PDB file of C-alpha atoms in Angstrom:
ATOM      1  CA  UNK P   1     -11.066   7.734 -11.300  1.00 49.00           C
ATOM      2  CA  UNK P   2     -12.919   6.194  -8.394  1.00 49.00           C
ATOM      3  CA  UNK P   3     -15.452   3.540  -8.214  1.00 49.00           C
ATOM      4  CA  UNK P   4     -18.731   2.399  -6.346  1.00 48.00           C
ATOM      5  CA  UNK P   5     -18.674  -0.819  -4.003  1.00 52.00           C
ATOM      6  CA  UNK P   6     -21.981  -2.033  -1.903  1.00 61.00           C
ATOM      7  CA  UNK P   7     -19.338  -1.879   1.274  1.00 71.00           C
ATOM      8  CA  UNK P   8     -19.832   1.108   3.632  1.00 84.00           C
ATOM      9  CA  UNK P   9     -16.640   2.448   4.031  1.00 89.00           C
ATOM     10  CA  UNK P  10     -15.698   5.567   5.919  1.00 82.00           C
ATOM     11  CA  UNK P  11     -16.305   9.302   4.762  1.00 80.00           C
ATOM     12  CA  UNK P  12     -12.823  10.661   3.611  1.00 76.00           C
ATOM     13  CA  UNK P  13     -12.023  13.772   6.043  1.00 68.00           C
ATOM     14  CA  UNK P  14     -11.691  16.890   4.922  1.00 55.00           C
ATOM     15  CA  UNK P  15      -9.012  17.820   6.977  1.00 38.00           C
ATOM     16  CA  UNK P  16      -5.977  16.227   8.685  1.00 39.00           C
ATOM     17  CA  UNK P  17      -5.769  13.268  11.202  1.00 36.00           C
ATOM     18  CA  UNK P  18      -4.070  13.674  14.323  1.00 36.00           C
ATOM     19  CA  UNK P  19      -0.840  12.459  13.593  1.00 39.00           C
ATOM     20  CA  UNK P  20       0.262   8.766  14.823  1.00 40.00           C
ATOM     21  CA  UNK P  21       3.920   9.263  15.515  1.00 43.00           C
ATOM     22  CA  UNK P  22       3.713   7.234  18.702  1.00 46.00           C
ATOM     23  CA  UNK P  23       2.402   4.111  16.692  1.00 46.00           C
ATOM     24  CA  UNK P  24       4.549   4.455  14.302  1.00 43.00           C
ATOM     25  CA  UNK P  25       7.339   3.819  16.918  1.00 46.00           C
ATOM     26  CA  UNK P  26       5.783   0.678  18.422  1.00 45.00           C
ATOM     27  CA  UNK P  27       5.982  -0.458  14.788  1.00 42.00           C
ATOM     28  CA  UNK P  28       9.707   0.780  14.523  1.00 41.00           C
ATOM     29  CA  UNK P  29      10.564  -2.751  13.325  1.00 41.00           C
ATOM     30  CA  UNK P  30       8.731  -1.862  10.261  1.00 42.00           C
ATOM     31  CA  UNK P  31       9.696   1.502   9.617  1.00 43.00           C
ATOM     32  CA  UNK P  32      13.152   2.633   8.669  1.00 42.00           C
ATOM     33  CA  UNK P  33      14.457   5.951  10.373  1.00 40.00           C
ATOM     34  CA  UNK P  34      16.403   6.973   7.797  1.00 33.00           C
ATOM     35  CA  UNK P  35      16.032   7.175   3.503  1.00 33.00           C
ATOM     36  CA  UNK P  36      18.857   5.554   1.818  1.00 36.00           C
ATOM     37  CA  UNK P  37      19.652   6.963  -1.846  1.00 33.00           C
ATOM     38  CA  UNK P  38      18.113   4.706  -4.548  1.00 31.00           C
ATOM     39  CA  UNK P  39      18.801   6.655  -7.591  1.00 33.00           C
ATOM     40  CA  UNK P  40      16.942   8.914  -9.306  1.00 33.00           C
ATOM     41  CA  UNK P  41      14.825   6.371 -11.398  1.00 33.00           C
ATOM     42  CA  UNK P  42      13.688   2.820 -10.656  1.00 33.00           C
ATOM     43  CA  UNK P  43      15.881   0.051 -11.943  1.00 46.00           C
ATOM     44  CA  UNK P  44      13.033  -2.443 -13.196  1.00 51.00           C
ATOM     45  CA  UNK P  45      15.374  -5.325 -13.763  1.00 52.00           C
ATOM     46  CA  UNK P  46      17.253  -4.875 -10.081  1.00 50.00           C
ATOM     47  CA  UNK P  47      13.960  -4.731  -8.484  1.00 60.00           C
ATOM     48  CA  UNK P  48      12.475  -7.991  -9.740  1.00 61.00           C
ATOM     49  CA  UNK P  49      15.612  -9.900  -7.950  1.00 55.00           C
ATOM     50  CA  UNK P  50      15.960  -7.739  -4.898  1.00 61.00           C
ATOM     51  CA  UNK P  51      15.347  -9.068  -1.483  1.00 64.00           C
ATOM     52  CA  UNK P  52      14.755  -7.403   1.485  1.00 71.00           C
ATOM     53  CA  UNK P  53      12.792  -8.135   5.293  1.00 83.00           C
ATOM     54  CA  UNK P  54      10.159  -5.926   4.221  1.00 90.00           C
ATOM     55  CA  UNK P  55       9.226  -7.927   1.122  1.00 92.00           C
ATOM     56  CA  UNK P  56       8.889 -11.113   3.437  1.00 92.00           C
ATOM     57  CA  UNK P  57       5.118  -9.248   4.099  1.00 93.00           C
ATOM     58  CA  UNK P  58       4.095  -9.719   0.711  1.00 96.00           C
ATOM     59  CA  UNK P  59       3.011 -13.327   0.424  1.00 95.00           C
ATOM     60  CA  UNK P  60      -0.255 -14.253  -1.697  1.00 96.00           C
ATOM     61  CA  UNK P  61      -2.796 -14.222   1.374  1.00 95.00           C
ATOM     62  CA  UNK P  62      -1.011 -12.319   3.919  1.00 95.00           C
ATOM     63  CA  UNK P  63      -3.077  -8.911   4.965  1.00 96.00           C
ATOM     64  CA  UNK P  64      -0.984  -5.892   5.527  1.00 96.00           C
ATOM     65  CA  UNK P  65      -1.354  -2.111   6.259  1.00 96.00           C
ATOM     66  CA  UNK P  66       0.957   0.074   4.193  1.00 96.00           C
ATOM     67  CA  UNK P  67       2.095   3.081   6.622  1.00 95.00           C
ATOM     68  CA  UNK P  68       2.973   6.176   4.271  1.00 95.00           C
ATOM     69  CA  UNK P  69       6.817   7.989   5.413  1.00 93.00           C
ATOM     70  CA  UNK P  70       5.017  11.044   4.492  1.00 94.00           C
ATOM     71  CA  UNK P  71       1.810  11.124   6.791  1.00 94.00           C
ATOM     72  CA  UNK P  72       2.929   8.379   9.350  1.00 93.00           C
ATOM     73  CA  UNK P  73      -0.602   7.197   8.344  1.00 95.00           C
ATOM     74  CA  UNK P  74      -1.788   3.971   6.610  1.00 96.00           C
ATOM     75  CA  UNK P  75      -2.787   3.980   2.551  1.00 98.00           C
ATOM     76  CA  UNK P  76      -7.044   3.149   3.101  1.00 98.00           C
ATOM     77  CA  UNK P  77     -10.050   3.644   0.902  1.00 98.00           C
ATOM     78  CA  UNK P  78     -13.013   5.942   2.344  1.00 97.00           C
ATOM     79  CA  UNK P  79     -15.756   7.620   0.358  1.00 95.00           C
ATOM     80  CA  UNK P  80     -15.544  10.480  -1.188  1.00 91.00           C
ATOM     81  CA  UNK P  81     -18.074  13.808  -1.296  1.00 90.00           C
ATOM     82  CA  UNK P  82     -19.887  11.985  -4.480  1.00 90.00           C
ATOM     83  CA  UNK P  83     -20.230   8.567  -2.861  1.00 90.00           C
ATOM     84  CA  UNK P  84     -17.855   6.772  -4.853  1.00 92.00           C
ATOM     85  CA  UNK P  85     -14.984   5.110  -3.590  1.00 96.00           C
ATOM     86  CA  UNK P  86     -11.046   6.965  -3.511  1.00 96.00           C
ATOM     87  CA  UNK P  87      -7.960   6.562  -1.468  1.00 97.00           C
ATOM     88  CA  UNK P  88      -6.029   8.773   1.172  1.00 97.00           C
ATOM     89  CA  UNK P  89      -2.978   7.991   3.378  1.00 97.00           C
ATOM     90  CA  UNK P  90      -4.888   9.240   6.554  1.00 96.00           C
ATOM     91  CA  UNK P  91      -5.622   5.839   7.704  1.00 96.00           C
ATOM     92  CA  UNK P  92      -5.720   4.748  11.072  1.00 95.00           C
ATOM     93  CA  UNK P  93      -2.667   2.045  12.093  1.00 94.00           C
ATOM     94  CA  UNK P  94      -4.154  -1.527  13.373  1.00 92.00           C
ATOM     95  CA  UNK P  95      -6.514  -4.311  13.040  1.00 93.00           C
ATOM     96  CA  UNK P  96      -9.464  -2.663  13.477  1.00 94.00           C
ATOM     97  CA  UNK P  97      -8.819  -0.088  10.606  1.00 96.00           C
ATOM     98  CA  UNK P  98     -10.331  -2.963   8.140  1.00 97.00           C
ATOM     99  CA  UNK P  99     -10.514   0.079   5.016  1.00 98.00           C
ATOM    100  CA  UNK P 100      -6.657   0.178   5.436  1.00 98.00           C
ATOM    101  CA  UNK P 101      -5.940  -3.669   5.045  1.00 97.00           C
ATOM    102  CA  UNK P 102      -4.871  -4.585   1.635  1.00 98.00           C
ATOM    103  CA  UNK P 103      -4.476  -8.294   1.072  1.00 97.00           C
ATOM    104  CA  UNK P 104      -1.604  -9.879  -1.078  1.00 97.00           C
ATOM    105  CA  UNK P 105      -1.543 -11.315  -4.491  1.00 96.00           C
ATOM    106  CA  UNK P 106       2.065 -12.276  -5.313  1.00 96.00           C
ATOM    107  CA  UNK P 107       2.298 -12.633  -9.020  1.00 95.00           C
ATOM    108  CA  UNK P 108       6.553 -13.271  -8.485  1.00 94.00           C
ATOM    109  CA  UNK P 109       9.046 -10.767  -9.289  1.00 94.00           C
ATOM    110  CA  UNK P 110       8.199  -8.847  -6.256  1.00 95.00           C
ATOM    111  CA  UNK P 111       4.993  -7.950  -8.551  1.00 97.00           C
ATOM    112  CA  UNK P 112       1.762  -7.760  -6.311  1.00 97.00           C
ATOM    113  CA  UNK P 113      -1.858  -7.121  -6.670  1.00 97.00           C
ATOM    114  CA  UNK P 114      -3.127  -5.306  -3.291  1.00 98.00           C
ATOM    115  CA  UNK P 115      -6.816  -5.375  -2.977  1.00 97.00           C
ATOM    116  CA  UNK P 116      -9.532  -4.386   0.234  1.00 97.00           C
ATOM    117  CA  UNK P 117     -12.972  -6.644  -0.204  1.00 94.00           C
ATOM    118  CA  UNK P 118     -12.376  -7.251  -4.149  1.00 93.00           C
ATOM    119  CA  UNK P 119     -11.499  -3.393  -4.534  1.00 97.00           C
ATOM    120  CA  UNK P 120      -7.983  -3.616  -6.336  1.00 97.00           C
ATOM    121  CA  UNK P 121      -5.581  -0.410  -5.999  1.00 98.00           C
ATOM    122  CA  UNK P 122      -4.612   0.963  -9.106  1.00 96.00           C
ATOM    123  CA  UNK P 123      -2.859   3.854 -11.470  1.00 93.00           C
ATOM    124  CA  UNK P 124      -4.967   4.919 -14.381  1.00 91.00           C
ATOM    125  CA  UNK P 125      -3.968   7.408 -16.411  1.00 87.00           C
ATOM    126  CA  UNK P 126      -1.201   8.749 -13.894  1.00 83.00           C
ATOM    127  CA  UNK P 127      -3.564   8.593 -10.586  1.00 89.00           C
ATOM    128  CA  UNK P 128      -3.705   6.267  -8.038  1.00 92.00           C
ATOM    129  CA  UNK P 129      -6.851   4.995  -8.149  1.00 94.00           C
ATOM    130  CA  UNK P 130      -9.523   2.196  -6.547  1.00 96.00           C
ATOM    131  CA  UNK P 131     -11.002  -0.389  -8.973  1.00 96.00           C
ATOM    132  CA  UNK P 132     -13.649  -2.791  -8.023  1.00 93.00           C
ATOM    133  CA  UNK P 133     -13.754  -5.936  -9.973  1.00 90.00           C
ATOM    134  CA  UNK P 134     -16.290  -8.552  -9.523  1.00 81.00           C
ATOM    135  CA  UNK P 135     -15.555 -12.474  -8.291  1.00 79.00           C
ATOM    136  CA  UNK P 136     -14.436 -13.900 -11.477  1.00 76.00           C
ATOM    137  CA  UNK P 137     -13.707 -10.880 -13.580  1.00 75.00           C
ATOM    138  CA  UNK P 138     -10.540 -10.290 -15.018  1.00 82.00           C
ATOM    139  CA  UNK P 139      -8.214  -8.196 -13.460  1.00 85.00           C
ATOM    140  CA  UNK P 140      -6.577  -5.331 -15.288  1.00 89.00           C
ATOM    141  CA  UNK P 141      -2.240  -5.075 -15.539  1.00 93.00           C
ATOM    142  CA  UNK P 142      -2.813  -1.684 -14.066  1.00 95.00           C
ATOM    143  CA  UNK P 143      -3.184  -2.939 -10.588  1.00 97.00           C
ATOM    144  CA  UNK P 144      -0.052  -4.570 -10.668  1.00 97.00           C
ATOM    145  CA  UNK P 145       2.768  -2.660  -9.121  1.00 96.00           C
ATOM    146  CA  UNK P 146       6.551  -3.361  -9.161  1.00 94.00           C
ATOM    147  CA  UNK P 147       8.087  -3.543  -5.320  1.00 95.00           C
ATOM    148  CA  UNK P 148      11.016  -1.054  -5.164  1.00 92.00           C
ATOM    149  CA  UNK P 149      12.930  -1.664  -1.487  1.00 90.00           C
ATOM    150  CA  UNK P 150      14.360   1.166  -0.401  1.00 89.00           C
ATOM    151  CA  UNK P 151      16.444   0.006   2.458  1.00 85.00           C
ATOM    152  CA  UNK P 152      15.473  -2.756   4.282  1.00 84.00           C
ATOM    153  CA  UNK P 153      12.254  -1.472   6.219  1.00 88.00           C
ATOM    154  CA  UNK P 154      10.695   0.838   3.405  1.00 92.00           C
ATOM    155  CA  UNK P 155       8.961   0.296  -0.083  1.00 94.00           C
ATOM    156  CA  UNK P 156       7.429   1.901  -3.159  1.00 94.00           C
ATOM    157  CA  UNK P 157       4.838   0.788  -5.260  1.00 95.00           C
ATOM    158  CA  UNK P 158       5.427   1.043  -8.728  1.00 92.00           C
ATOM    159  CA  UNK P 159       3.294   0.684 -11.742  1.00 92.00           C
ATOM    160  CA  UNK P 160       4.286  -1.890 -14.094  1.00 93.00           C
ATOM    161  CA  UNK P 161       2.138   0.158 -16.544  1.00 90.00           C
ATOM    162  CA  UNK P 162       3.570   3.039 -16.514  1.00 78.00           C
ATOM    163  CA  UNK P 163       7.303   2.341 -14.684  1.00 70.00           C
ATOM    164  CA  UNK P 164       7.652   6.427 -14.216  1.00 78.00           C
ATOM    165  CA  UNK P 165       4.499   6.373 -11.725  1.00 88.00           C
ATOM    166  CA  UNK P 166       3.845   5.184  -8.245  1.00 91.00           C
ATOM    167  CA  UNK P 167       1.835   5.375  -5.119  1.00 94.00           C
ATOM    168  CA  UNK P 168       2.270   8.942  -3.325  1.00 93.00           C
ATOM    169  CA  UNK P 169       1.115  10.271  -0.174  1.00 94.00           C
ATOM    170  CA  UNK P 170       1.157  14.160   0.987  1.00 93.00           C
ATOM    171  CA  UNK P 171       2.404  15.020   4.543  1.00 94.00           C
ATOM    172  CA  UNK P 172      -1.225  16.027   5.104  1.00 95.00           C
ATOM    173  CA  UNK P 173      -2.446  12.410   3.598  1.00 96.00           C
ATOM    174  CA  UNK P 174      -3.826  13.769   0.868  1.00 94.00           C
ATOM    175  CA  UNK P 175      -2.638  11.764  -2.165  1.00 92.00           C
ATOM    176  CA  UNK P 176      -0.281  12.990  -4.673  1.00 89.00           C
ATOM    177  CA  UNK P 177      -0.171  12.755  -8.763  1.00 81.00           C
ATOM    178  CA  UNK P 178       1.691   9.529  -9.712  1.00 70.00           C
ATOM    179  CA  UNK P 179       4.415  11.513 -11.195  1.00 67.00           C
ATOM    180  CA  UNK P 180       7.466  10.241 -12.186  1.00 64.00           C
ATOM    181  CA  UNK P 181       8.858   8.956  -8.674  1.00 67.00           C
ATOM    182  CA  UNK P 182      12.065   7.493  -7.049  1.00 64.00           C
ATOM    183  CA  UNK P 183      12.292   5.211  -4.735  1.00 64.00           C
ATOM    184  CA  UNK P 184      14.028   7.741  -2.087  1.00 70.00           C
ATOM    185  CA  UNK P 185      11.599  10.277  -2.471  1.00 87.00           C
ATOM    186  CA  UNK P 186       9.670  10.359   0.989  1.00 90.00           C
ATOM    187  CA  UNK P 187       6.272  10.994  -0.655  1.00 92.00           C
ATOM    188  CA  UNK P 188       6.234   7.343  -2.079  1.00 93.00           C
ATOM    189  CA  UNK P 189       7.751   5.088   0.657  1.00 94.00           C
ATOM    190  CA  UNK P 190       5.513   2.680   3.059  1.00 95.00           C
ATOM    191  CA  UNK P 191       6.421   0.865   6.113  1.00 93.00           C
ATOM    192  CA  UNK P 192       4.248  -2.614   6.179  1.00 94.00           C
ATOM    193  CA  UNK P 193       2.417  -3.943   8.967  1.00 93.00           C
ATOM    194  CA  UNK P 194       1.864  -7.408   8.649  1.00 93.00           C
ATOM    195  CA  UNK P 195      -1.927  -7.424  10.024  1.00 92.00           C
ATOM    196  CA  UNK P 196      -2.540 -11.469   9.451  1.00 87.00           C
ATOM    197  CA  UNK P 197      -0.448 -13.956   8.249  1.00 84.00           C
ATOM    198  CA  UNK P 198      -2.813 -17.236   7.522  1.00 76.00           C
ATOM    199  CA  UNK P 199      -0.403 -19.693   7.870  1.00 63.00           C
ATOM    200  CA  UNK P 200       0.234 -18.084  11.932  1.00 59.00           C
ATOM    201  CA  UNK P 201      -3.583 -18.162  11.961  1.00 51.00           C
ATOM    202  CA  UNK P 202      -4.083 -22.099  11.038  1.00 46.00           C
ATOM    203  CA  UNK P 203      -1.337 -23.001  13.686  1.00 38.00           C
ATOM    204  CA  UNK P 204      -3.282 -21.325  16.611  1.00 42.00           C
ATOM    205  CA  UNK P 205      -6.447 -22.791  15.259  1.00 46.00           C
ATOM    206  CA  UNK P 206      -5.253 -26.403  15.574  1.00 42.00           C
ATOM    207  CA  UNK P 207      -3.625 -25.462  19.267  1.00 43.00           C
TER     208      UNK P 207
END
């Protein structure tokens, strides 16, 4: 499922992006070397009270790239061969990669909403998904994802919908089914970036 947004956004590539390795090391604050065991399956309950320095990122507001373990590329939205809107971890790392910076919407529990100019990421029916919702509309429960820290430096995104599925990412940034996932599995952990934080923002302003 994929959907149409007046915003040009990139064409998704057919093939694979140059690998950002070197990037990723700048950012090694952000990215954990090594996977740590979290189980096989995704303790809801233990997730809605866990804390971590990753999950500091995810504040209502704050803009963030999500770099995928897999691809060492960042989660974006580009247009596919039909002209509607899908995702890819093939993203390029930085500010100026604006299709790859998801803002925060913190609904507590380490719940979030992640959305790129009103176009909300999503599961539907097993696949991750983008879903464009208008100013005002209301936004569906399958956009929500549970935060599962693996670690201190890494995260998955889980559905709340459908607590067996969450975000995936290929080695070649393609993306992969939202099958039943756990939180060690290297196909579904990110890195964060934190690309803005407002609050930084209004501080230099008033300098």
């Amino acid at each position: 499922m994929t959907s149409k947004n007046q915003e040009k956004y990139p064409s998704q590539e057919p093939s694979m992006l140059q690998k950002v390795v070197d990037k990723l090391e700048k950012a090694g604050d952000v990215v954990q070397s090594k996977l740590e065991a979290a189980g096989h399956y995704l303790e809801s309950e233990w997730n809605k009270h866990n804390f971590g320095p990753v999950l500091n990122n995810f504040v209502t507001g704050y803009r963030i790239q999500l770099v995928s373990r897999a691809s060492h590329h960042t989660l974006q939205i580009v247009e596919g061969p039909s002209g509607q809107l899908t995702l890819d971890g093939k993203g390029e790392i930085g500010a100026h990669a604006w299709n790859a910076i998801w803002t925060v919407v913190n609904d507590g529990n380490n719940q979030v909403q992640l959305y790129n100019n009103n176009n909300f990421l999503a599961i539907v029916n097993g696949e991750p998904v983008v879903i464009q919702v208008g100013n005002g509309a209301q936004i569906g429960a399958e956009t929500k994802f549970q935060l599962v820290l693996n670690g201190d430096y890494l995260v998955a995104l889980q559905s709340t919908v459908g607590p067996d599925r969450c975000i995936g990412i290929n080695e070649d940034g393609s993306l992969k089914t939202a099958q039943i996932c756990a939180s060690s599995s290297v196909n579904s952990l990110f890195g964060v970036l934190l690309i803005k934080n407002p609050e930084n923002a209004q501080l230099e302003d008033k300098k």
